PDB file of C-alpha atoms in Angstrom:
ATOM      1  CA  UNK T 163      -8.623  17.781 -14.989  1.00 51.00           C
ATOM      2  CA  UNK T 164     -11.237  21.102 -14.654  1.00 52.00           C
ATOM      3  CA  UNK T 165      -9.947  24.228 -12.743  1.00 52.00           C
ATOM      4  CA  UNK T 166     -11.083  23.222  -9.467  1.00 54.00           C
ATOM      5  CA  UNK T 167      -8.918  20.883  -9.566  1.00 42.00           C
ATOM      6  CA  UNK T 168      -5.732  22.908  -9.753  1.00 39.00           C
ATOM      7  CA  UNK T 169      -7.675  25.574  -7.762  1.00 47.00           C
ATOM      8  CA  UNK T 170      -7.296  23.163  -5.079  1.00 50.00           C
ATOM      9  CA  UNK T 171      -3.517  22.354  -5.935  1.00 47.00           C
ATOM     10  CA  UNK T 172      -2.905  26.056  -5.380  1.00 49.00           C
ATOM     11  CA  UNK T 173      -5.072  27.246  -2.096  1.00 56.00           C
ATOM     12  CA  UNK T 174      -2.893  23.780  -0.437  1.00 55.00           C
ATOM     13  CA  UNK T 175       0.257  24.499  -1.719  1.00 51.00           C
ATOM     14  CA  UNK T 176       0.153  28.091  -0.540  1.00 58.00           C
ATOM     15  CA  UNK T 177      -1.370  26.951   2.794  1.00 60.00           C
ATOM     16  CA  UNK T 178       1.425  24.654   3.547  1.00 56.00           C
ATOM     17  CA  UNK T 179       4.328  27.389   2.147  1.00 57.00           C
ATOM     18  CA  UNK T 180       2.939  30.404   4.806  1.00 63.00           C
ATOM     19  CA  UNK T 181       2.506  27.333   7.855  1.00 60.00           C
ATOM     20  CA  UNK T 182       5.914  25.974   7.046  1.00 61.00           C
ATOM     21  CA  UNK T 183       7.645  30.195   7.185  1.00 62.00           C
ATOM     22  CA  UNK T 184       5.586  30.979  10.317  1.00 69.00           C
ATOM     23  CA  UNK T 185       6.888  30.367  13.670  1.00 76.00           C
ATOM     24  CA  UNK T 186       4.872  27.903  15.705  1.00 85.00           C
ATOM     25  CA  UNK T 187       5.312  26.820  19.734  1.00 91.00           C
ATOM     26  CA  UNK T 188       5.574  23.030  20.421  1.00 94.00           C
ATOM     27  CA  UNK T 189       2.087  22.165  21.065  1.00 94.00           C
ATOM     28  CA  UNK T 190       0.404  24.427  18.546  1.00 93.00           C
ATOM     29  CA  UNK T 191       2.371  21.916  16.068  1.00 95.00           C
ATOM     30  CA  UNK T 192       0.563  18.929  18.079  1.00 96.00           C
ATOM     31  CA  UNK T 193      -2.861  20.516  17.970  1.00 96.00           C
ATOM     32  CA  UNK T 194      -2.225  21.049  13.825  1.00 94.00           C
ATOM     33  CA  UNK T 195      -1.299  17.892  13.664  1.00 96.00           C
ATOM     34  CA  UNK T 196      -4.566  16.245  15.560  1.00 96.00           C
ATOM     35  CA  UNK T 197      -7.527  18.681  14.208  1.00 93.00           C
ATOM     36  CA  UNK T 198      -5.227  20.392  10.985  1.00 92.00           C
ATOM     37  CA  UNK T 199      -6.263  19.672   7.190  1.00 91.00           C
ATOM     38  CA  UNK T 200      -4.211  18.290   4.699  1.00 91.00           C
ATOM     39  CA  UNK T 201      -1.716  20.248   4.187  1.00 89.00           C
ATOM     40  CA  UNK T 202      -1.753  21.686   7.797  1.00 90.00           C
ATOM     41  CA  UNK T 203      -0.498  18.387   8.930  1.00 93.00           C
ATOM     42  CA  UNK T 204       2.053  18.198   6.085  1.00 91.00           C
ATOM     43  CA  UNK T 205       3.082  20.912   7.505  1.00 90.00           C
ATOM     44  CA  UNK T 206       3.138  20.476  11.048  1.00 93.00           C
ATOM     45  CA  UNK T 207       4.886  17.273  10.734  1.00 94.00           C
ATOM     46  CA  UNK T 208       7.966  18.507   9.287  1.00 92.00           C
ATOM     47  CA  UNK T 209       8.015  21.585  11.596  1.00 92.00           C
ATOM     48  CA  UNK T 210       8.107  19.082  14.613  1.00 94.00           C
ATOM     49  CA  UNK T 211      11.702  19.171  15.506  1.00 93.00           C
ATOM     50  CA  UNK T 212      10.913  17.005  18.328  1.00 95.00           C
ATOM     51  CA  UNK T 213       9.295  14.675  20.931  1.00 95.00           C
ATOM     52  CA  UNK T 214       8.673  15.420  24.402  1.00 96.00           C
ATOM     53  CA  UNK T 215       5.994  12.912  25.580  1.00 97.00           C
ATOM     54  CA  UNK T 216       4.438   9.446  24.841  1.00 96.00           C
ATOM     55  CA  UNK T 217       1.115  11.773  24.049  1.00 97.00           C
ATOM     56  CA  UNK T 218       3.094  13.114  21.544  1.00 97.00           C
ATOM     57  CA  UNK T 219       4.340  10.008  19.940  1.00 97.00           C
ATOM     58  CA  UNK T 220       0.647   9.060  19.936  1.00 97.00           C
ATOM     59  CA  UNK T 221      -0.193  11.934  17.927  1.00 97.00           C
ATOM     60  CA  UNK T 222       1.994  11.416  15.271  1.00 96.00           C
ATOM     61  CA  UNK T 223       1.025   7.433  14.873  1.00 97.00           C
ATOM     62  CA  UNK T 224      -2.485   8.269  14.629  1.00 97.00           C
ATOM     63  CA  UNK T 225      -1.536  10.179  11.230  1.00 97.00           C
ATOM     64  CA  UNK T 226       0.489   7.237  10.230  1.00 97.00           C
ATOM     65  CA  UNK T 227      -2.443   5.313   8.648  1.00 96.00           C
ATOM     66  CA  UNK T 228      -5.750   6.281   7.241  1.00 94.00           C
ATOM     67  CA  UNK T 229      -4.969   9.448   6.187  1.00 95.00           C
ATOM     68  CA  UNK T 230      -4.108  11.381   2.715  1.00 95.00           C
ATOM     69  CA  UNK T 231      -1.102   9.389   1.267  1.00 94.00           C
ATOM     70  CA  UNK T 232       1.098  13.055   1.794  1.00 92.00           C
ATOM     71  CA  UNK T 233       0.705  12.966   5.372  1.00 96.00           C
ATOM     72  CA  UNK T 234       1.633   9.592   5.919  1.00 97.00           C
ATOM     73  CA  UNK T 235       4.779   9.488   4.158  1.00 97.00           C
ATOM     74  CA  UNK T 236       5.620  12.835   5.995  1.00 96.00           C
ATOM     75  CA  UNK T 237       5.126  11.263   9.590  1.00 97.00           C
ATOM     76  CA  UNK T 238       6.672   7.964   9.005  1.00 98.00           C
ATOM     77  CA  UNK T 239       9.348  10.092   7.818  1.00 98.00           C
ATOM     78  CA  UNK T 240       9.526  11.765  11.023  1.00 97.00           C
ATOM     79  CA  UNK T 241       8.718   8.677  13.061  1.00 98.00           C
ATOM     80  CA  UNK T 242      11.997   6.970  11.640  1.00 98.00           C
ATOM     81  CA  UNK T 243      13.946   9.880  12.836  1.00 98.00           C
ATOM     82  CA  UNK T 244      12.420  10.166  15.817  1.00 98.00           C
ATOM     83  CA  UNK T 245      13.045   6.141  16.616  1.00 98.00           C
ATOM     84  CA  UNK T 246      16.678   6.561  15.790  1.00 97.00           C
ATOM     85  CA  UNK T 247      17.208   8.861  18.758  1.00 97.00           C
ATOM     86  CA  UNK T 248      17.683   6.314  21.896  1.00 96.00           C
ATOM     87  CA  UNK T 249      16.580   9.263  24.131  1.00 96.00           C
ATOM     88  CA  UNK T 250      13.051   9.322  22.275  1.00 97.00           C
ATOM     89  CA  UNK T 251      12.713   5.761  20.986  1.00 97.00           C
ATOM     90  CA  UNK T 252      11.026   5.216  24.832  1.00 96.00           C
ATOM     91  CA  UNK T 253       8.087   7.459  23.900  1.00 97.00           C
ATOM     92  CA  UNK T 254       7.326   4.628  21.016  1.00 97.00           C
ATOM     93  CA  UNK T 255       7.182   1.431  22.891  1.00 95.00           C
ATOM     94  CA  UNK T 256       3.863   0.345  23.894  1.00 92.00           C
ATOM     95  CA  UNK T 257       1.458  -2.157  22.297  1.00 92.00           C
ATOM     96  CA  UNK T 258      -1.128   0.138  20.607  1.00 91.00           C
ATOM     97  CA  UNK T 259       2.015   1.751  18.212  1.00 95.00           C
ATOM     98  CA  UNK T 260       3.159  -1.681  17.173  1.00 96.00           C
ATOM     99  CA  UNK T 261      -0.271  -2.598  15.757  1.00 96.00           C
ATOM    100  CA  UNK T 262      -0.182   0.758  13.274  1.00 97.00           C
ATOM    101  CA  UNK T 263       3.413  -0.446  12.797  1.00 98.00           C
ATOM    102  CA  UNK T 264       2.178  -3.445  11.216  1.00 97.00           C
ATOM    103  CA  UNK T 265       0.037  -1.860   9.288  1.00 97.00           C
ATOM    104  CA  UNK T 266       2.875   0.777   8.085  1.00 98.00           C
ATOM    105  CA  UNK T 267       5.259  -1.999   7.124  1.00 98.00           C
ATOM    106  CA  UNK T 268       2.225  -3.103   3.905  1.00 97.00           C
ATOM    107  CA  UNK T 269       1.523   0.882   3.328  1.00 97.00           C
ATOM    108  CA  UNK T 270       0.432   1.021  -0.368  1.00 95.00           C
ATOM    109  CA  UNK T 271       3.568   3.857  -0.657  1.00 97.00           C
ATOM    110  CA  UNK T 272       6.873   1.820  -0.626  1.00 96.00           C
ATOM    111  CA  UNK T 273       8.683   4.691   1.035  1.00 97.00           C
ATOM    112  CA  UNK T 274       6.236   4.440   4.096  1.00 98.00           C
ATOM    113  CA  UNK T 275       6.843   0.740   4.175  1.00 98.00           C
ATOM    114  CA  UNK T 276      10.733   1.504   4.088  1.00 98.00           C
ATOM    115  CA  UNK T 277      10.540   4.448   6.854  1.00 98.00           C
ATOM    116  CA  UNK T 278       8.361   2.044   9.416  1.00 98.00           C
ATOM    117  CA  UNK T 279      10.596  -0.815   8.539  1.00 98.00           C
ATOM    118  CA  UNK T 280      13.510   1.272   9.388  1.00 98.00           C
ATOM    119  CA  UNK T 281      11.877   2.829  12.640  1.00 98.00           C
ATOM    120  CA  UNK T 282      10.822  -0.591  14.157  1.00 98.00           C
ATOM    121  CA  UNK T 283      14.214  -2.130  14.052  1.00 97.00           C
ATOM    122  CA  UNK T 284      15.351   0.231  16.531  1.00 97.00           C
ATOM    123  CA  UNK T 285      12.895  -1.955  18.944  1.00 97.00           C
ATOM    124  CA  UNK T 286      14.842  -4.668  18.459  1.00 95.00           C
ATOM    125  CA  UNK T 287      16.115  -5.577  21.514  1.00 94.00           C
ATOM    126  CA  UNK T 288      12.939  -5.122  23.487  1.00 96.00           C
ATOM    127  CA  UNK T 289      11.484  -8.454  24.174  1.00 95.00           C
ATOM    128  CA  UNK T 290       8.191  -7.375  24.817  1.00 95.00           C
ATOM    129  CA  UNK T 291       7.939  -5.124  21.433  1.00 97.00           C
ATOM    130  CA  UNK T 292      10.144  -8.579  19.379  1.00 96.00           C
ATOM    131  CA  UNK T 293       7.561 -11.125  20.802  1.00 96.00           C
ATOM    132  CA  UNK T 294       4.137  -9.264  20.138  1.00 97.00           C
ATOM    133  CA  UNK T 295       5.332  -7.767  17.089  1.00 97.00           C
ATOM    134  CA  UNK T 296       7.299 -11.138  15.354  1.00 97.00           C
ATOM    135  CA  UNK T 297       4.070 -13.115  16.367  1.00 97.00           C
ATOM    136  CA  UNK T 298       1.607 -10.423  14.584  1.00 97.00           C
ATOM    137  CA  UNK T 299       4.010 -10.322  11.485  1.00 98.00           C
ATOM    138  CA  UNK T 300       4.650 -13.883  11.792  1.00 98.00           C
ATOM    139  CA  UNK T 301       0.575 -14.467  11.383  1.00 97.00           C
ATOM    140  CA  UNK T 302       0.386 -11.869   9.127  1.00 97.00           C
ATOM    141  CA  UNK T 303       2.715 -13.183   6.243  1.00 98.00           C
ATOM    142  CA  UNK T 304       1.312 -17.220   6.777  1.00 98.00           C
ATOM    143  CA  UNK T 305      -1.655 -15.980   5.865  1.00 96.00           C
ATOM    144  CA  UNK T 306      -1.041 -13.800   3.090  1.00 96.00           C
ATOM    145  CA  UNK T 307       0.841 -16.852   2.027  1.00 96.00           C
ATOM    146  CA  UNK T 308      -1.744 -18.776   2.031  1.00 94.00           C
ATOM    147  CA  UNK T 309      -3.642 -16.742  -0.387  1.00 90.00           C
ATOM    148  CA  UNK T 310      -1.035 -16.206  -2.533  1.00 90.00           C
ATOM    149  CA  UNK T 311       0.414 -19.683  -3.392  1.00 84.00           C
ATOM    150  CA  UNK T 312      -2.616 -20.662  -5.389  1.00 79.00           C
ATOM    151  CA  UNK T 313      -2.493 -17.256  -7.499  1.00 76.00           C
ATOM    152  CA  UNK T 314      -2.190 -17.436 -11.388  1.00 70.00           C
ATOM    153  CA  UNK T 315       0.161 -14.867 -11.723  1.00 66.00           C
ATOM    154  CA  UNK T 316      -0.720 -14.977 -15.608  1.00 65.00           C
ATOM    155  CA  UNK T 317      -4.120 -13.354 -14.870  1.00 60.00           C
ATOM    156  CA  UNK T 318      -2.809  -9.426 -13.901  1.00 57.00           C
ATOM    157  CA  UNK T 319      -5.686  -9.319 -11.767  1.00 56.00           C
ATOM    158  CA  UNK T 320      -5.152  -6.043  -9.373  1.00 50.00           C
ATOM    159  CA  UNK T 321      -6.311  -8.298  -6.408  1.00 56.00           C
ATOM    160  CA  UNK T 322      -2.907 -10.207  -7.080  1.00 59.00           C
ATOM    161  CA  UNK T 323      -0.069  -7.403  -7.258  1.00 81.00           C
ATOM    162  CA  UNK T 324      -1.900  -5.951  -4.031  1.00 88.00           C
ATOM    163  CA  UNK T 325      -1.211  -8.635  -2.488  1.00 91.00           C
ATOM    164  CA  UNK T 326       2.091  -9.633  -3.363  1.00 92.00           C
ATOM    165  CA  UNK T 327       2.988  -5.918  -2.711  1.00 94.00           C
ATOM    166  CA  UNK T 328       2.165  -7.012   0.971  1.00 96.00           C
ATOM    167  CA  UNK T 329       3.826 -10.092   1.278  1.00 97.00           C
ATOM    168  CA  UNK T 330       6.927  -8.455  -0.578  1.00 97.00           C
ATOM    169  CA  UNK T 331       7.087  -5.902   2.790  1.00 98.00           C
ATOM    170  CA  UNK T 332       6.435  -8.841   5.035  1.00 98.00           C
ATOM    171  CA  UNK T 333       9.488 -10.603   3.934  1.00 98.00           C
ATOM    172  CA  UNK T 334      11.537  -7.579   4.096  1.00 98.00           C
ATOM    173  CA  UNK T 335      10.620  -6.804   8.017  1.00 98.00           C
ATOM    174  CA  UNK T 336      11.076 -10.771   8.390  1.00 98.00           C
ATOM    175  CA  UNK T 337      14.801 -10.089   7.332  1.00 98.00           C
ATOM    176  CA  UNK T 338      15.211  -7.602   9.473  1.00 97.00           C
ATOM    177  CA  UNK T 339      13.819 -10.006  12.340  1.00 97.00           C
ATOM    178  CA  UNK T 340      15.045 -12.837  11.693  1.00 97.00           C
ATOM    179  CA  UNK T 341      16.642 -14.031  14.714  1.00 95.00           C
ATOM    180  CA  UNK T 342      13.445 -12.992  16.770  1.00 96.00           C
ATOM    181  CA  UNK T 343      10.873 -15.076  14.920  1.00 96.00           C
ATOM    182  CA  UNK T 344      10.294 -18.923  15.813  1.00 96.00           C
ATOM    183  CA  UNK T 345      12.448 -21.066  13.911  1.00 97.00           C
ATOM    184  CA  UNK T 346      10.017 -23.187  12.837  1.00 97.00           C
ATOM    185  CA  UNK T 347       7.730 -20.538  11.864  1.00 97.00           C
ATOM    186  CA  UNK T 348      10.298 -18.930   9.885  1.00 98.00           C
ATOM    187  CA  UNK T 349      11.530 -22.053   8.118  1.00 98.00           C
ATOM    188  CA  UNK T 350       7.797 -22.720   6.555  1.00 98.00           C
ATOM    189  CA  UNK T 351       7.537 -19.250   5.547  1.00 98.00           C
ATOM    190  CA  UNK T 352      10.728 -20.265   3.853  1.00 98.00           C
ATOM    191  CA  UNK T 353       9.555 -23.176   2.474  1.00 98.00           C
ATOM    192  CA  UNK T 354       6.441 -22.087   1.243  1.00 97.00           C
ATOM    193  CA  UNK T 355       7.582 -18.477  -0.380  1.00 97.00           C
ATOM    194  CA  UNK T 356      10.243 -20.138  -2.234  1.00 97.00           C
ATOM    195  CA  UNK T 357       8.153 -21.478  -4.639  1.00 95.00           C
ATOM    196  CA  UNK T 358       5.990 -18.706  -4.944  1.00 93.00           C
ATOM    197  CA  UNK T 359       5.874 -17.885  -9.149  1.00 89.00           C
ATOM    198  CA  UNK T 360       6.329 -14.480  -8.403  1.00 91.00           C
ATOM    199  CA  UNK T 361       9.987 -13.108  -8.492  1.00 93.00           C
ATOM    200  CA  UNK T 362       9.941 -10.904  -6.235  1.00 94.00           C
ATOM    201  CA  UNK T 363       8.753 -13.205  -3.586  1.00 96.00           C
ATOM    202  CA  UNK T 364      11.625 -14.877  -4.158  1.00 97.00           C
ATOM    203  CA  UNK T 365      14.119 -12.334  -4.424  1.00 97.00           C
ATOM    204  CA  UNK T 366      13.108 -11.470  -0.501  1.00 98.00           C
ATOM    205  CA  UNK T 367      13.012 -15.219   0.384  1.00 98.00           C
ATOM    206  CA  UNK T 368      16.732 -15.712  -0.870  1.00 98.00           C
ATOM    207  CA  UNK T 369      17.585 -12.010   0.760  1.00 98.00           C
ATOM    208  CA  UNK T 370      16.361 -13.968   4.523  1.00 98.00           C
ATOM    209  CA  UNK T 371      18.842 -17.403   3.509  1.00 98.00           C
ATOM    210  CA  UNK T 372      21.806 -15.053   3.157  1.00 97.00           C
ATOM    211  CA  UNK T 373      21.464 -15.203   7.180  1.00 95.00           C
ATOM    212  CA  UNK T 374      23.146 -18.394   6.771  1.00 90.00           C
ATOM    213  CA  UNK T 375      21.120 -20.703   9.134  1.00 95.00           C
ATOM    214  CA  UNK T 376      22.620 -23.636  10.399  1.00 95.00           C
ATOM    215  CA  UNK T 377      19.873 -25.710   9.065  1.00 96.00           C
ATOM    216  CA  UNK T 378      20.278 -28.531   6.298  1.00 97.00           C
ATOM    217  CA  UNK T 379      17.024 -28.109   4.585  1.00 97.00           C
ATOM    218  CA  UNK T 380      17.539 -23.871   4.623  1.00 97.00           C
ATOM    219  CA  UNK T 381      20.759 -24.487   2.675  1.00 97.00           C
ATOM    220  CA  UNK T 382      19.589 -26.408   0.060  1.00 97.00           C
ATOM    221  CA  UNK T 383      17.019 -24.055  -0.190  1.00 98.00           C
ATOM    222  CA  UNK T 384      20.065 -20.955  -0.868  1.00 97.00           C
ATOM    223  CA  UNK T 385      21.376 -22.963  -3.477  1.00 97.00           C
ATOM    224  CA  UNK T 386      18.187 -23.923  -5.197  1.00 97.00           C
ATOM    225  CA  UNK T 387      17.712 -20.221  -5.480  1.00 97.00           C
ATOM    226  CA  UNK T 388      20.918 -19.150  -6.341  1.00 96.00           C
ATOM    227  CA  UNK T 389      20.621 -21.169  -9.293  1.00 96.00           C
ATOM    228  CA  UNK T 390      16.974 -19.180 -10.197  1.00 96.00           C
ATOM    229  CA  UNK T 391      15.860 -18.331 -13.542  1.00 95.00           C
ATOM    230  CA  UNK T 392      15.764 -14.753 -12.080  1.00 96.00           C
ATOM    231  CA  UNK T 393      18.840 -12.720 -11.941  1.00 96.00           C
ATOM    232  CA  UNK T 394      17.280 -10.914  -9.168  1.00 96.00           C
ATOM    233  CA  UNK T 395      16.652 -13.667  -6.972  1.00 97.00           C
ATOM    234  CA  UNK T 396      20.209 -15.385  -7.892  1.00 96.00           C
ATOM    235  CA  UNK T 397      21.927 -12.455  -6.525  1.00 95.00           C
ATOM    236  CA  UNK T 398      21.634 -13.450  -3.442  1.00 93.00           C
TER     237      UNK T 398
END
């Protein structure tokens, strides 16, 4: 790596040190965090100790995807505590947040994907976030399904682990849903991920069974994959 390079490293790191040691108001933290740079943002998110308005909320979600991987994992950071307060989880609930949930949840940064997971099962028990937001993820993970279960997992092809990486999230919000998808829905992504030749993929599959449905077909499927070749997936 050349000098500019590390240049770079330096000028941001030093940036982000004097923002986070200098005393900023409520909404100067807002406005870094909708016009700021890199580490500006970085900075602003951790700063905000709080949130007073849906506008605010907004704000913050509109750094959750497409920017610079250290921002994002900052926010959803923030966003997860945030979601865990009752008296601020209000600010969160409207339709345009749960679509860059659903992004979140297949982040290329695990510890996004874990954050957003986290955040969105506080919205649990509102119907109207449960039913647009089981649907989307419910359409989501059929069709990532669908490409999936013709991969040849010999080939190491990056188009593959991306993919599985996504799926792999998918089933792990799924778990967290269960009880709000459609049954029938939820018993072909079942069906269909258990025989997926990807570990993994069935790790998270037998992780949903231990739900224990009262469902004849579901519980052969728990015992067909507690007897896995996969320690992993056996676990369960």
């Amino acid at each position: 790596m050349n000098n500019t390079y590390y240049e770079t490293l330096d000028k941001n790191f030093n940036e982000a040190l004097e923002l986070i040691n200098k005393p900023l108001r409520h909404n100067e933290i807002i406005e870094l965090l909708k016009k700021g740079n890199i580490p500006e943002k970085q900075s602003a998110a951790l700063k905000l100790d709080t949130i007073q308005s849906k506008a605010d909320a907004e704000v913050l979600i509109n750094n959750l995807t497409g920017q610079d991987g250290k921002i994002r994992e900052v926010v959803s950071m923030r966003i997860n505590e945030f979601m865990s307060n009752p008296q601020l989880l209000i600010y969160f609930e409207n339709i345009k947040s749960y679509d860059v949930f659903l992004d979140a949840i297949i982040d290329i940064n695990a510890n996004i994907c874990r954050n957003i997971i986290s955040a969105v099962s506080n919205l649990k028990d509102n119907n109207d976030f449960s039913t647009y937001f089981c649907e989307k993820l419910t359409c989501k993970t059929l069709n990532l399904l669908d490409i999936i279960k013709n991969f040849n997992f010999q080939d190491g092809k990056y188009k593959v682990n991306k993919e599985v990486f996504k799926l792999y999230w998918c089933l792990e919000t799924i778990y967290q849903f269960a009880d709000k998808i459609n049954f029938y829905n939820l018993k072909k992504i079942i069906l269909t991920a258990k025989n997926i030749n990807e570990y993994t993929i069935r790790e998270k599959t037998a992780k949903i069974l231990t739900k224990d449905f009262n469902d004849l077909e579901l519980q052969n499927v728990r015992i067909e994959l507690k007897n896995d070749k996969n320690y992993y997936v056996r676990r369960f």
